[in-house]
Tab-separated table of C-alpha atoms and ligand atoms in Angstrom:
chain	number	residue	atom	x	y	z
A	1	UNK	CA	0.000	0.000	0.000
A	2	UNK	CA	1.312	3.334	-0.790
A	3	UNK	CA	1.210	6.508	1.552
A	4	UNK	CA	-1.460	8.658	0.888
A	5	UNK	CA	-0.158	11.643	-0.167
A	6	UNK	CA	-2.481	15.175	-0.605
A	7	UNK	CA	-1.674	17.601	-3.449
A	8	UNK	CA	-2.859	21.103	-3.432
A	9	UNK	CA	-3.965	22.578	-7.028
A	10	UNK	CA	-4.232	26.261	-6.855
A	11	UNK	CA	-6.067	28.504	-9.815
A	12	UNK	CA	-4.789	28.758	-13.184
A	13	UNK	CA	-5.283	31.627	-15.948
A	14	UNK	CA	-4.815	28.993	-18.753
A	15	UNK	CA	-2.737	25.880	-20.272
A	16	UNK	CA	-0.182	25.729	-22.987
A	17	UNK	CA	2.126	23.698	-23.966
A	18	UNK	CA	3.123	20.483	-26.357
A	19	UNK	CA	3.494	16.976	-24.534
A	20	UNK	CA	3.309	13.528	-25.127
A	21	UNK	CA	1.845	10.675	-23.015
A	22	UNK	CA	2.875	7.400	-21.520
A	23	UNK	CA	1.358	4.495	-23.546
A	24	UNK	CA	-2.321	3.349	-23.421
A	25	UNK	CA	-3.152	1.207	-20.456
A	26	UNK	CA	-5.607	-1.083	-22.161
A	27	UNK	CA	-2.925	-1.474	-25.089
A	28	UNK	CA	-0.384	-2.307	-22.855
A	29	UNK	CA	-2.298	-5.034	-20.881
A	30	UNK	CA	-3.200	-6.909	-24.393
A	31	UNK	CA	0.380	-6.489	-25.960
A	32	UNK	CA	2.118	-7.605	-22.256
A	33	UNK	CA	-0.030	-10.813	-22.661
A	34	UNK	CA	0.007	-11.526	-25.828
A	35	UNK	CA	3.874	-10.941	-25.678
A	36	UNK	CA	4.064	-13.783	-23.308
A	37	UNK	CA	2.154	-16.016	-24.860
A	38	UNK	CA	3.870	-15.873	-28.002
A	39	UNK	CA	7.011	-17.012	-29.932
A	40	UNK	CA	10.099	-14.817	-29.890
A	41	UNK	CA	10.941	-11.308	-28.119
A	42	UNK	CA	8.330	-8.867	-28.185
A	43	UNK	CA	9.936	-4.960	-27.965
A	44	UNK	CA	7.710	-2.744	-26.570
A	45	UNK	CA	8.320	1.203	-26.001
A	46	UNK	CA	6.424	3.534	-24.565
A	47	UNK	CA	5.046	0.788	-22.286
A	48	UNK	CA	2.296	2.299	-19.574
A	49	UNK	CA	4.171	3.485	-16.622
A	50	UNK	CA	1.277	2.707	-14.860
A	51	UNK	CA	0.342	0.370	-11.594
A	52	UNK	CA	-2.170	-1.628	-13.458
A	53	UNK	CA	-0.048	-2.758	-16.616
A	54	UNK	CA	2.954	-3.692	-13.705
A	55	UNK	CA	0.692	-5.782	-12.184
A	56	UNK	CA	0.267	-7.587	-14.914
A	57	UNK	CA	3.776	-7.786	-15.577
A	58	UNK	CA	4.199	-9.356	-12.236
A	59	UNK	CA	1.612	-11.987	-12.712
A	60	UNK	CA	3.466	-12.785	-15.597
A	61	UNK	CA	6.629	-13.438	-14.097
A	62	UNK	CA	5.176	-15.668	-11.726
A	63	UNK	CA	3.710	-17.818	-14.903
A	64	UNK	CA	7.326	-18.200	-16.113
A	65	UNK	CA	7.368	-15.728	-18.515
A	66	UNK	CA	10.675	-13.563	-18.242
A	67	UNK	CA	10.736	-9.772	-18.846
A	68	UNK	CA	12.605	-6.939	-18.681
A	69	UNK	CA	12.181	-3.011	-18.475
A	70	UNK	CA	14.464	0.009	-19.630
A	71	UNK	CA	13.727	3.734	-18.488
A	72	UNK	CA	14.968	6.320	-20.317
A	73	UNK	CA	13.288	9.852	-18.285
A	74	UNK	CA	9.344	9.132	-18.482
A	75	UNK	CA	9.560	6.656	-20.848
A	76	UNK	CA	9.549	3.037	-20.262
A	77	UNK	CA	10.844	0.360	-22.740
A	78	UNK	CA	9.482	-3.353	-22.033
A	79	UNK	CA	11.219	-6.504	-24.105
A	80	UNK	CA	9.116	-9.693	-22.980
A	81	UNK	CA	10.661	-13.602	-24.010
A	82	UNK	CA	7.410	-15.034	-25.399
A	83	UNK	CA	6.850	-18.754	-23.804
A	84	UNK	CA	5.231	-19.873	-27.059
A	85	UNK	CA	1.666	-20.533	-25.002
A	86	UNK	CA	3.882	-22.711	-22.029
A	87	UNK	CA	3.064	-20.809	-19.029
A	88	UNK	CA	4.005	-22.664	-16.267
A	89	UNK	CA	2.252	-23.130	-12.974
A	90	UNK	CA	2.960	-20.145	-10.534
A	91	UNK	CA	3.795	-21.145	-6.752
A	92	UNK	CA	2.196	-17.596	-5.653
A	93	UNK	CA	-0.937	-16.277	-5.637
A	94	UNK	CA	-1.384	-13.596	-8.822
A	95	UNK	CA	-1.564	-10.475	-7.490
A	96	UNK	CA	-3.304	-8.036	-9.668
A	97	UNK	CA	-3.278	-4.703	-7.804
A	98	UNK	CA	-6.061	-2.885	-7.981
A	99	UNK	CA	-6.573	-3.822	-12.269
A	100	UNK	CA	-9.902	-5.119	-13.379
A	101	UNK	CA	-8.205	-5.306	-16.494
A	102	UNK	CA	-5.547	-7.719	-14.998
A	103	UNK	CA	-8.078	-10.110	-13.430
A	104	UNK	CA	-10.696	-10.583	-16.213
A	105	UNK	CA	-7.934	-10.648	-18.948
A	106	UNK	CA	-5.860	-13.528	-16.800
A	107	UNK	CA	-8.740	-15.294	-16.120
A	108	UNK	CA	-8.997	-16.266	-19.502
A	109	UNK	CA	-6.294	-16.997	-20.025
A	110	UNK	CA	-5.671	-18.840	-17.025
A	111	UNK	CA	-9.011	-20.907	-17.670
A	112	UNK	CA	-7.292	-22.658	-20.073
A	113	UNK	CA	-4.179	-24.258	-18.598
A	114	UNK	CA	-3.263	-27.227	-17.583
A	115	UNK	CA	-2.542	-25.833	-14.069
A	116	UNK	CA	-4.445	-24.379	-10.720
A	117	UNK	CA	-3.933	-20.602	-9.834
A	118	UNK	CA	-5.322	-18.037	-7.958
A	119	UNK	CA	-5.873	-14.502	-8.787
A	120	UNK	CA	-6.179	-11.931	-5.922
A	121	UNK	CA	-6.608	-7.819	-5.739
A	122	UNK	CA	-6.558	-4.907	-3.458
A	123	UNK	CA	-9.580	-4.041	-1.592
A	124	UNK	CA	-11.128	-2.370	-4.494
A	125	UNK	CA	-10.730	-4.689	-6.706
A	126	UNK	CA	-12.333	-7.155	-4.617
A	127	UNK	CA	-15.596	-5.722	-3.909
A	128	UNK	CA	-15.429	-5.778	-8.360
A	129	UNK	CA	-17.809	-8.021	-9.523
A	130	UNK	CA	-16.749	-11.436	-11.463
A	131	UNK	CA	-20.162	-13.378	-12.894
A	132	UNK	CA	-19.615	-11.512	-15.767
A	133	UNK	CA	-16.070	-13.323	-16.814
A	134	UNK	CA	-16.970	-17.007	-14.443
A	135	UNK	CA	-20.237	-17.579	-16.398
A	136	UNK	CA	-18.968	-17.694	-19.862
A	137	UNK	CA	-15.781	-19.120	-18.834
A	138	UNK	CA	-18.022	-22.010	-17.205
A	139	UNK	CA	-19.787	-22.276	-20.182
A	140	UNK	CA	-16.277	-22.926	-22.156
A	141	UNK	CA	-16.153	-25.716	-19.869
A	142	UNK	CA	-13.794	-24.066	-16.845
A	143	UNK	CA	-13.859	-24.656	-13.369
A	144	UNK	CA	-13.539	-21.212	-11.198
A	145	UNK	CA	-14.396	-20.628	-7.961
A	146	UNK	CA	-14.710	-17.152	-5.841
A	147	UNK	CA	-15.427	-15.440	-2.778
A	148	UNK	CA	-18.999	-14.930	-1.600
A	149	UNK	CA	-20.644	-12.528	-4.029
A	150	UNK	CA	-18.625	-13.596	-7.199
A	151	UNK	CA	-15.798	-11.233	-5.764
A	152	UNK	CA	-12.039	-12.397	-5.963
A	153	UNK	CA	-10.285	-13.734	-5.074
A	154	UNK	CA	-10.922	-16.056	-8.237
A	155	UNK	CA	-9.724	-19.906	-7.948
A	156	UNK	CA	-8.931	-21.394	-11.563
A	157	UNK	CA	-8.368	-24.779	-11.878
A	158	UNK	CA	-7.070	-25.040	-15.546
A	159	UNK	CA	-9.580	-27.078	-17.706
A	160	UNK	CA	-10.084	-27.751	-21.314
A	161	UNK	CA	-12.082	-25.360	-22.950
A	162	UNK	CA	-14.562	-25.623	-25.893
A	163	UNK	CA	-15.490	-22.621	-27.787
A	164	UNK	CA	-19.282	-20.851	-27.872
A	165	UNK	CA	-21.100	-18.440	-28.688
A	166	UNK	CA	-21.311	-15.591	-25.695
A	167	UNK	CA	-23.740	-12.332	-26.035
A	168	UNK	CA	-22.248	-10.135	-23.301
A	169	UNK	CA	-25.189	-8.737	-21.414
A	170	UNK	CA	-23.297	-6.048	-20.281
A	171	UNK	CA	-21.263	-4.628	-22.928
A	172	UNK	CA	-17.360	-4.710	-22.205
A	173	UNK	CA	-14.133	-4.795	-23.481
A	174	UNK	CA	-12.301	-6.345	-20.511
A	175	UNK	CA	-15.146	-9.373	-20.816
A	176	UNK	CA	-14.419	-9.642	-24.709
A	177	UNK	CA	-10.555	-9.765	-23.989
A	178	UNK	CA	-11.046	-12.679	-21.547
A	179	UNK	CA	-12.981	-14.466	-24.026
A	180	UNK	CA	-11.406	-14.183	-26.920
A	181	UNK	CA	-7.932	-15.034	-24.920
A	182	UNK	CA	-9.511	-18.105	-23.803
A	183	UNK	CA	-10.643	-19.056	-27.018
A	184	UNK	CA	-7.037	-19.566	-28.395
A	185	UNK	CA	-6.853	-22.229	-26.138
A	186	UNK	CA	-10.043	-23.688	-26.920
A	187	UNK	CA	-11.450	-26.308	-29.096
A	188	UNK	CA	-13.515	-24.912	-31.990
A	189	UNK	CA	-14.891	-21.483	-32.623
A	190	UNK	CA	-15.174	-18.951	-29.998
A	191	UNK	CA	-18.088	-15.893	-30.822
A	192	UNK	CA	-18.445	-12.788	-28.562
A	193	UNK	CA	-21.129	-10.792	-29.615
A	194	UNK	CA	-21.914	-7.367	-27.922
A	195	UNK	CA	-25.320	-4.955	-28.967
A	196	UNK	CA	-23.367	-1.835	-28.160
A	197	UNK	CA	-19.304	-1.253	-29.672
A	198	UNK	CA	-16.628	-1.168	-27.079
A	199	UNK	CA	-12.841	-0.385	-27.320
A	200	UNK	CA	-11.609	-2.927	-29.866
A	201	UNK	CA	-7.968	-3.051	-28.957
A	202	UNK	CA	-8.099	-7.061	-28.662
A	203	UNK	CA	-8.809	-7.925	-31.673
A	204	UNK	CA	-6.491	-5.466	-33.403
A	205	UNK	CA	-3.925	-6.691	-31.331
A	206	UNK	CA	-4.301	-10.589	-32.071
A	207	UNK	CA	-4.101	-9.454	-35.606
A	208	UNK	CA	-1.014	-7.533	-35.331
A	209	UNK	CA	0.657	-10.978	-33.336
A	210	UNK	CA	-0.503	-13.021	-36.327
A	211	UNK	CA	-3.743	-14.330	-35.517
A	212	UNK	CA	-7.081	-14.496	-37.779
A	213	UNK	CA	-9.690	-12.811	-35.442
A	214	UNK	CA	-12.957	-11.606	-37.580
A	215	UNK	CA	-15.202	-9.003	-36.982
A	216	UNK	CA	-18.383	-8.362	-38.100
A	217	UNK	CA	-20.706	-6.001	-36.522
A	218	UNK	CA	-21.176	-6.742	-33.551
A	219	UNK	CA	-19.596	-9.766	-33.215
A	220	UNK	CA	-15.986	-11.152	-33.475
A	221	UNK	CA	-14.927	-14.585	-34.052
A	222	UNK	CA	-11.780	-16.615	-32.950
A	223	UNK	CA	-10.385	-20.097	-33.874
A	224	UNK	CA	-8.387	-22.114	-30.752
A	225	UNK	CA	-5.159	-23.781	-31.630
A	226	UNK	CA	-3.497	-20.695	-33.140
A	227	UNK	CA	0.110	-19.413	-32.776
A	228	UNK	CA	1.332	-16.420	-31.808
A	229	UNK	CA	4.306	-14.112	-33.573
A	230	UNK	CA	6.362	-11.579	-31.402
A	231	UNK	CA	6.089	-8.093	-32.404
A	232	UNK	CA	7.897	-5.075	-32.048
A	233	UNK	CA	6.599	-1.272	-31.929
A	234	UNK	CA	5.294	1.435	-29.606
A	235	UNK	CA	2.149	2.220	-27.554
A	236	UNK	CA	0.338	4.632	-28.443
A	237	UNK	CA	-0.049	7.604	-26.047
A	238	UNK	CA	-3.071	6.750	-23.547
A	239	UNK	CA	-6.469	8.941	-24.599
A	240	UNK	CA	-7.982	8.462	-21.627
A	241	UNK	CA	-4.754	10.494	-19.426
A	242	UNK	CA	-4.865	12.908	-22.313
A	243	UNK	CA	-8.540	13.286	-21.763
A	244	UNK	CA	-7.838	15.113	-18.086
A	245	UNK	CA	-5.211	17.881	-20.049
A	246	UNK	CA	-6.964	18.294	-22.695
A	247	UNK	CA	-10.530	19.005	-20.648
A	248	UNK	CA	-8.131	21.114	-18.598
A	249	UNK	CA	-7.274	23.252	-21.533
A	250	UNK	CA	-10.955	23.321	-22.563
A	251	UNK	CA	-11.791	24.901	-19.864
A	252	UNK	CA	-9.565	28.301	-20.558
A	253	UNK	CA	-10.232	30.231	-23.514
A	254	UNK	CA	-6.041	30.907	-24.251
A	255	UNK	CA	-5.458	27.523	-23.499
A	256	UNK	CA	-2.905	26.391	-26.375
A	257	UNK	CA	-2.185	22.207	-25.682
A	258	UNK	CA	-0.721	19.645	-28.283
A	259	UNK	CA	-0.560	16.055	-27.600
A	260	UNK	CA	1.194	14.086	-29.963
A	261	UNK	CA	1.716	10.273	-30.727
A	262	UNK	CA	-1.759	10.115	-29.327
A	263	UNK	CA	-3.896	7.145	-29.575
A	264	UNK	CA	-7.035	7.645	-31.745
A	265	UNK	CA	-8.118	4.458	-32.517
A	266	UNK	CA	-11.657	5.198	-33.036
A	267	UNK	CA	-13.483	3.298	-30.689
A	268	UNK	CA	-11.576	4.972	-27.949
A	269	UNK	CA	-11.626	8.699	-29.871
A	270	UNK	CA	-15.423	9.655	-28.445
A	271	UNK	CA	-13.937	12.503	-26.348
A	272	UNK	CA	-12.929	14.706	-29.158
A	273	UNK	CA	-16.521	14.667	-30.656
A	274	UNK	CA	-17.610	15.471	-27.093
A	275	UNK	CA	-14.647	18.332	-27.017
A	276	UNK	CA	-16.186	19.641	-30.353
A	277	UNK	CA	-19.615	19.253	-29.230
A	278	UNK	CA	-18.934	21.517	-26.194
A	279	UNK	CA	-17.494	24.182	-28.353
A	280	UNK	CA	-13.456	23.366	-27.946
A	281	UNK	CA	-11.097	24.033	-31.371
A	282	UNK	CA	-9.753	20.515	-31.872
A	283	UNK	CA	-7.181	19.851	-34.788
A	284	UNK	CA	-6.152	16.635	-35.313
A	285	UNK	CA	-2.560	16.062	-37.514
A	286	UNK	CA	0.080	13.465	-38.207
A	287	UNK	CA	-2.077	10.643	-38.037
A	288	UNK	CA	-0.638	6.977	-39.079
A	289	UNK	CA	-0.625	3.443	-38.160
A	290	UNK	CA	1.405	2.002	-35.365
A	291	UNK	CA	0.280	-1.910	-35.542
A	292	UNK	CA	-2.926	-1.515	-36.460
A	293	UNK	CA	-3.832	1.285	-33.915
A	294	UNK	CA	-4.735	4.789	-34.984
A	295	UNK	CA	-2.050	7.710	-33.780
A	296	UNK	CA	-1.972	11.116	-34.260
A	297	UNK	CA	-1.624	14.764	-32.848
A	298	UNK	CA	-4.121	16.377	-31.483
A	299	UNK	CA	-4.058	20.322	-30.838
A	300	UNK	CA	-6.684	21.946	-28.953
A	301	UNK	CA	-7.775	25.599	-27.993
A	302	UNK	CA	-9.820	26.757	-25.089
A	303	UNK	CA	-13.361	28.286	-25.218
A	304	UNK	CA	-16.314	28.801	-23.675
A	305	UNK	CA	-18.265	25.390	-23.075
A	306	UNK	CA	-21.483	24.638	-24.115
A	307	UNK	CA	-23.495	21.803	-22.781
A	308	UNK	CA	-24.059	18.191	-23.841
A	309	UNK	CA	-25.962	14.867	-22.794
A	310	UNK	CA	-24.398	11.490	-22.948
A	311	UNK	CA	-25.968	8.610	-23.118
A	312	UNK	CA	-26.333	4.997	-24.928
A	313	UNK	CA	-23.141	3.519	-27.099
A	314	UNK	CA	-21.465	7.075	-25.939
A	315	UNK	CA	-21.687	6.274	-22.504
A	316	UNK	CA	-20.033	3.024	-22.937
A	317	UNK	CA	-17.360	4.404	-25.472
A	318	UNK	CA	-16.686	7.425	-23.261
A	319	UNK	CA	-16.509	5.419	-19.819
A	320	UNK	CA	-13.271	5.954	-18.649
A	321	UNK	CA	-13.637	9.890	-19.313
A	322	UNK	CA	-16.986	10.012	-17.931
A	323	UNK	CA	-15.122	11.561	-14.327
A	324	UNK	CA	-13.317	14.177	-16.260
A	325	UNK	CA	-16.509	15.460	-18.220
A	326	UNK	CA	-18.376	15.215	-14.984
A	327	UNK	CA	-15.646	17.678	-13.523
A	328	UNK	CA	-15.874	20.058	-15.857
A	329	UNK	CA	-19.601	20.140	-16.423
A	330	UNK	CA	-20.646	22.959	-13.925
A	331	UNK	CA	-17.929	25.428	-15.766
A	332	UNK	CA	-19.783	24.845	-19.064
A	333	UNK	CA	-23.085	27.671	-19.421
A	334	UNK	CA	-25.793	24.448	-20.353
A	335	UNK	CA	-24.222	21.439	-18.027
A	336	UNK	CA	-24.016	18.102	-19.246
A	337	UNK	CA	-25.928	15.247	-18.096
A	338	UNK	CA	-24.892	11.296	-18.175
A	339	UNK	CA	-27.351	8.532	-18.461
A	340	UNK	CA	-26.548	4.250	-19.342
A	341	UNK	CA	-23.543	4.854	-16.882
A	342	UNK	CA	-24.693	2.528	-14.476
A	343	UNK	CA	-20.874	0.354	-14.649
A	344	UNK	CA	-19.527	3.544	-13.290
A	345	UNK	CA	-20.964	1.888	-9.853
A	346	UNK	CA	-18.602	-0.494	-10.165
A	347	UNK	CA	-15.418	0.714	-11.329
A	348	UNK	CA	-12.450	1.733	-8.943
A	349	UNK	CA	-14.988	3.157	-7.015
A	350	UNK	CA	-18.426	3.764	-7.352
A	351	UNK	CA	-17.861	6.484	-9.958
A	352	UNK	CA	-21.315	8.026	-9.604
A	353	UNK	CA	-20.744	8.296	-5.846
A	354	UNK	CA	-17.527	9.839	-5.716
A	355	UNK	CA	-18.263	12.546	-8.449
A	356	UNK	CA	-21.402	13.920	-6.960
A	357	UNK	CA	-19.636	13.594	-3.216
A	358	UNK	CA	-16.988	15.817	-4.822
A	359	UNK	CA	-19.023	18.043	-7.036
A	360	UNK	CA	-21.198	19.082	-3.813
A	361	UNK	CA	-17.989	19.370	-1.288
A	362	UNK	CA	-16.868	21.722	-4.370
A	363	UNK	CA	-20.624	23.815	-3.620
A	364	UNK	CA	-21.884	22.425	-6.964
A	365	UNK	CA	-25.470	21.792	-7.828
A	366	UNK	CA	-25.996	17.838	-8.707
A	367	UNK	CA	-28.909	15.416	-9.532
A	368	UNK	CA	-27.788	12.100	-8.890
A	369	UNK	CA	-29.597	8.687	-10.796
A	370	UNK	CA	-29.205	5.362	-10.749
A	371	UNK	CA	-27.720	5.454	-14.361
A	372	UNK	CA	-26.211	8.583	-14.269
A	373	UNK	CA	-25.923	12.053	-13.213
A	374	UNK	CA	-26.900	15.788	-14.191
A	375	UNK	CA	-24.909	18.748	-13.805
A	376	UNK	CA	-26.092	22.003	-14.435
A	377	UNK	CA	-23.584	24.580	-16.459
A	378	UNK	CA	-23.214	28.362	-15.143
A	379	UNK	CA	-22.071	27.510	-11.572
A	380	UNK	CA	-18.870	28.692	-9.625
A	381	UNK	CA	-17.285	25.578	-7.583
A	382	UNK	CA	-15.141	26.513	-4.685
A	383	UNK	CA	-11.908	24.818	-3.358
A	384	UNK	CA	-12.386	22.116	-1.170
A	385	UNK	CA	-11.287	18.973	0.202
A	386	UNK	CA	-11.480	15.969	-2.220
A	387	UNK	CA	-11.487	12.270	-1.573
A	388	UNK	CA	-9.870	10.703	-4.237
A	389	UNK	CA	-11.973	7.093	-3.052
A	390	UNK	CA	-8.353	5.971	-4.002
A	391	UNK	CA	-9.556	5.981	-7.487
A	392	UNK	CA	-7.314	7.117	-9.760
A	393	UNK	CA	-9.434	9.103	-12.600
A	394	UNK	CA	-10.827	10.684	-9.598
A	395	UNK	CA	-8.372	12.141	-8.251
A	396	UNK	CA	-7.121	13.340	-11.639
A	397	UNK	CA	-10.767	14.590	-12.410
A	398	UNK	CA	-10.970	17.142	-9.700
A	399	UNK	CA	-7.093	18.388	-10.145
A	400	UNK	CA	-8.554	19.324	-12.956
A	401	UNK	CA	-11.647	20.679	-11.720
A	402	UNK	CA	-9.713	22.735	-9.074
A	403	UNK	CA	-8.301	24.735	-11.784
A	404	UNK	CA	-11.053	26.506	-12.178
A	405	UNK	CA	-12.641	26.629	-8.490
A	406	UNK	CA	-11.852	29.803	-6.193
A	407	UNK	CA	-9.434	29.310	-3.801
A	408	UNK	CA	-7.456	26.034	-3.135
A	409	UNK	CA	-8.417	22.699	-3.925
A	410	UNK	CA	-6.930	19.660	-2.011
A	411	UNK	CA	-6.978	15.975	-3.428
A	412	UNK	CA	-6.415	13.703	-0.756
A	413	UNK	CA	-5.453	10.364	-1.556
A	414	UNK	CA	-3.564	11.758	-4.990
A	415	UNK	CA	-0.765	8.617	-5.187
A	416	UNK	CA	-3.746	6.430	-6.587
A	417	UNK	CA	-3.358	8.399	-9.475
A	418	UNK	CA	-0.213	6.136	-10.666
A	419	UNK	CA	-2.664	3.714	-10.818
A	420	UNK	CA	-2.591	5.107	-14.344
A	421	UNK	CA	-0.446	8.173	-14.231
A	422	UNK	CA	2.701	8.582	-12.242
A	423	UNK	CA	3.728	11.676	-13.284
A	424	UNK	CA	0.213	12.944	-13.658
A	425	UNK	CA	0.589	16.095	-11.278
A	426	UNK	CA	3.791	17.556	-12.064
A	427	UNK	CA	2.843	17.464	-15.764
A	428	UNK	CA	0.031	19.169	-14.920
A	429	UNK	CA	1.585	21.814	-13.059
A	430	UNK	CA	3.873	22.038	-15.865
A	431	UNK	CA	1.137	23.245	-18.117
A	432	UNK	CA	-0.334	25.272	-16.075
A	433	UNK	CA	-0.101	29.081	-16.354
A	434	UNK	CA	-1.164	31.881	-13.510
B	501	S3P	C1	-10.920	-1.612	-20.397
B	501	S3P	C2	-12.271	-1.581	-20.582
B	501	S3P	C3	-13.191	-0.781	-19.755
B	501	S3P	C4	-12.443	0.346	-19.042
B	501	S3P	C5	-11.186	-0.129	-18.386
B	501	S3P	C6	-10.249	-0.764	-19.392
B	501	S3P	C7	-10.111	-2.478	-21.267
B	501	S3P	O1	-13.798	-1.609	-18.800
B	501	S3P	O2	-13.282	0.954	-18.088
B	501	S3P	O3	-10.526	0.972	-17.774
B	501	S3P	O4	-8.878	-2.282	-21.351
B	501	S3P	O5	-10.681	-3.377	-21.894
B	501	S3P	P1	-15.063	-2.544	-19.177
B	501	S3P	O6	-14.661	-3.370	-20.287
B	501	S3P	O7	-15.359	-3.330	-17.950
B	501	S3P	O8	-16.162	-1.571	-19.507
């Protein structure tokens, strides 16, 4: 556990200034995997410096797959010796931190060995509910048991898997990813089908390590029994930390920010739409191809908000920058209000929860639903003591959000934010002009 630490953001007159961004989290979870489950050395740079994608190095190490990692400043540099899908059976518990991502990605993997393992979390991450990766994983013939409630700590006793055909009831990416990781150890066909689009990095990254994965609509197909080929390349630059500087900059008309080697891959790009929506000056540049994931630069210039609503395939497309919007909301003149957003109960935190106990402690109006939240635009917040819940995009949020409030604002409980972000704050700072 890491000491809480409390950071104090003070007012800013505006943001400017050109950065770039440690790689995507989700990208980095799929490409650590993958890496390890594949033949050769996979080079990785611009790894995520985060918490969640070391945890998942860790549990990989402990299934016999060797790694190593090179710093050079902010930048870290990952090479991983691929065990050509021989894991071997670990003699510790997994430990996977506080990542949902870790868990429900392992566990699919993990469903299909010919070994026992356990998979445990922080406190957070076990109150996070499991049904949603056990049942199909039962239903590909896997034995998993849990604690009371379908919480972790998860118990997989390796099986062997046959492939289905899976509608998610509750759209997600982290659910797909298990599945589809499981299914290249399974017999047959595996389908995952999902109503609403979510972040498609899995697929795109079995493709770029060589295997067929096809998509159609809403559904995406996988054959067991493939191979996997090392690859080499960077991460794109995570959207979802770039979200919290460039809301930041939105709020300041002045504000000059460029991010570049950006992620854009489309099904994670939502925010910019939203950005443009609200009224920001977004300019997007340099875009190309980095194995099979969009990148670009993005420029944008502050303005007065406007309002929007968010709800349906945007919720679930946007759900990671759902905290950030929410933060800025009151400074926009119509407010924006959230609806479908009932998984933000059970992220890190209870997202809904946190946002609204912040908003208020901030002096903000706020109508709280069981799916969602309203914030009306035209307010002025004040400083004011945050709880960060110990969830990262939190604590982030209402740096941001503090910005723009009167007086001081204090985030308690700001180390979470290298959940995602180490160097979130003094970049921020960095930016910042007064
Ligand atoms: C993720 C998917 C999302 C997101 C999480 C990362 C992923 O979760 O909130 O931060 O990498 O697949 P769900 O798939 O549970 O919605």
């Amino acid at each position: 556990m890491s000491e809480k630490t409390t950071v104090v953001i003070h007012p800013a007159k505006n943001l400017e200034g050109g950065i770039r961004l440690p790689g995507d989290k989700s990208i980095s979870h799929r490409y650590a995997m993958l890496g390890a489950l594949a033949e050769g050395t996979t080079r990785l740079d611009n790894f995520s410096t985060g918490k969640d994608c070391a945890s998942t190095l860790e549990c990989l190490r402990e299934l016999g797959c060797r790694w190593e990692t090179t710093r050079k400043g902010e930048t870290l540099s990952v090479e991983i010796q691929g065990t050509g899908m021989n894991l071997s059976a670990p003699q510790n518990a997994l430990n996977c931190g506080n990542s949902g991502s870790t868990i429900r990605m392992m566990s699919g993997i993990l469903a299909g060995q010919p070994f026992e393992s356990e998979l445990i979390g922080d406190e957070s991450l076990s109150r996070r509910p499991m049904a949603r990766v056990m049942k199909p994983l039962a239903e590909m013939g896997a034995s998993i048991t849990s604690a009371e409630g379908n919480r972790p700590p998860l118990r997989i006793h390796g099986s062997k898997l046959h492939g289905i055909d899976y509608s998610m009831p509750v759209a997600s990416a982290q659910v797909e990813a298990c599945l589809l990781f499981a299914g290249l150890f399974a017999e047959g066909e595996t389908v995952v089908r999902s109503a609403i689009r979510t972040r498609d990095h899995s697929e795109l990254a079995l493709r770029a390590f060589g295997v067929e994965v096809t998509r159609n609509l809403g559904e995406v197909r996988i054959h067991g029994g493939q191979r996997l080929r090392a690859i080499e390349g960077g991460v794109p630059g995570d959207i979802s930390s770039a979200a919290f500087f460039l809301c930041a900059a939105a709020l300041f008309p002045g504000s000059q920010l460029a991010i570049d080697s950006l992620g854009l891959n489309p099904t994670r790009a939502r925010l910019l739409d939203f950005l443009v929506q609200l009224g920001v000056k977004i300019r997007v540049t340099q875009l190309e191809e980095l194995n099979g994931e969009l990148v670009g630069t993005v420029q944008a210039e502050g303005a007065p908000l406007k309002g929007c609503k968010i709800s349906g395939g945007d919720t679930a497309a946007l759900i990671d920058e759902i905290p950030i919007l929410a933060a800025i909301a009151p400074y926009t003149s119509d407010g924006i209000e959230i609806r479908n957003a009932g998984e933000l109960r059970v992220k890190e935190s209870d997202r809904i929860t946190s946002i609204v106990g912040n908003l208020r402690a901030m002096g903000a109006e706020v109508e709280e639903f069981p799916d969602g939240l309203r914030i009306p635009g035209g307010q002025t917040l004040h400083g004011a003591s945050i709880d960060s819940f110990d969830d990262h995009r939190i604590a982030m949020a209402f740096a941001v959000a503090g910005l723009r409030a009167q007086g001081e604002t204090q985030i308690d409980g700001a180390e979470c934010a290298s959940i995602s972000f180490p160097g979130f704050f003094d970049l921020l700072e960095s930016l910042v002009r007064r």
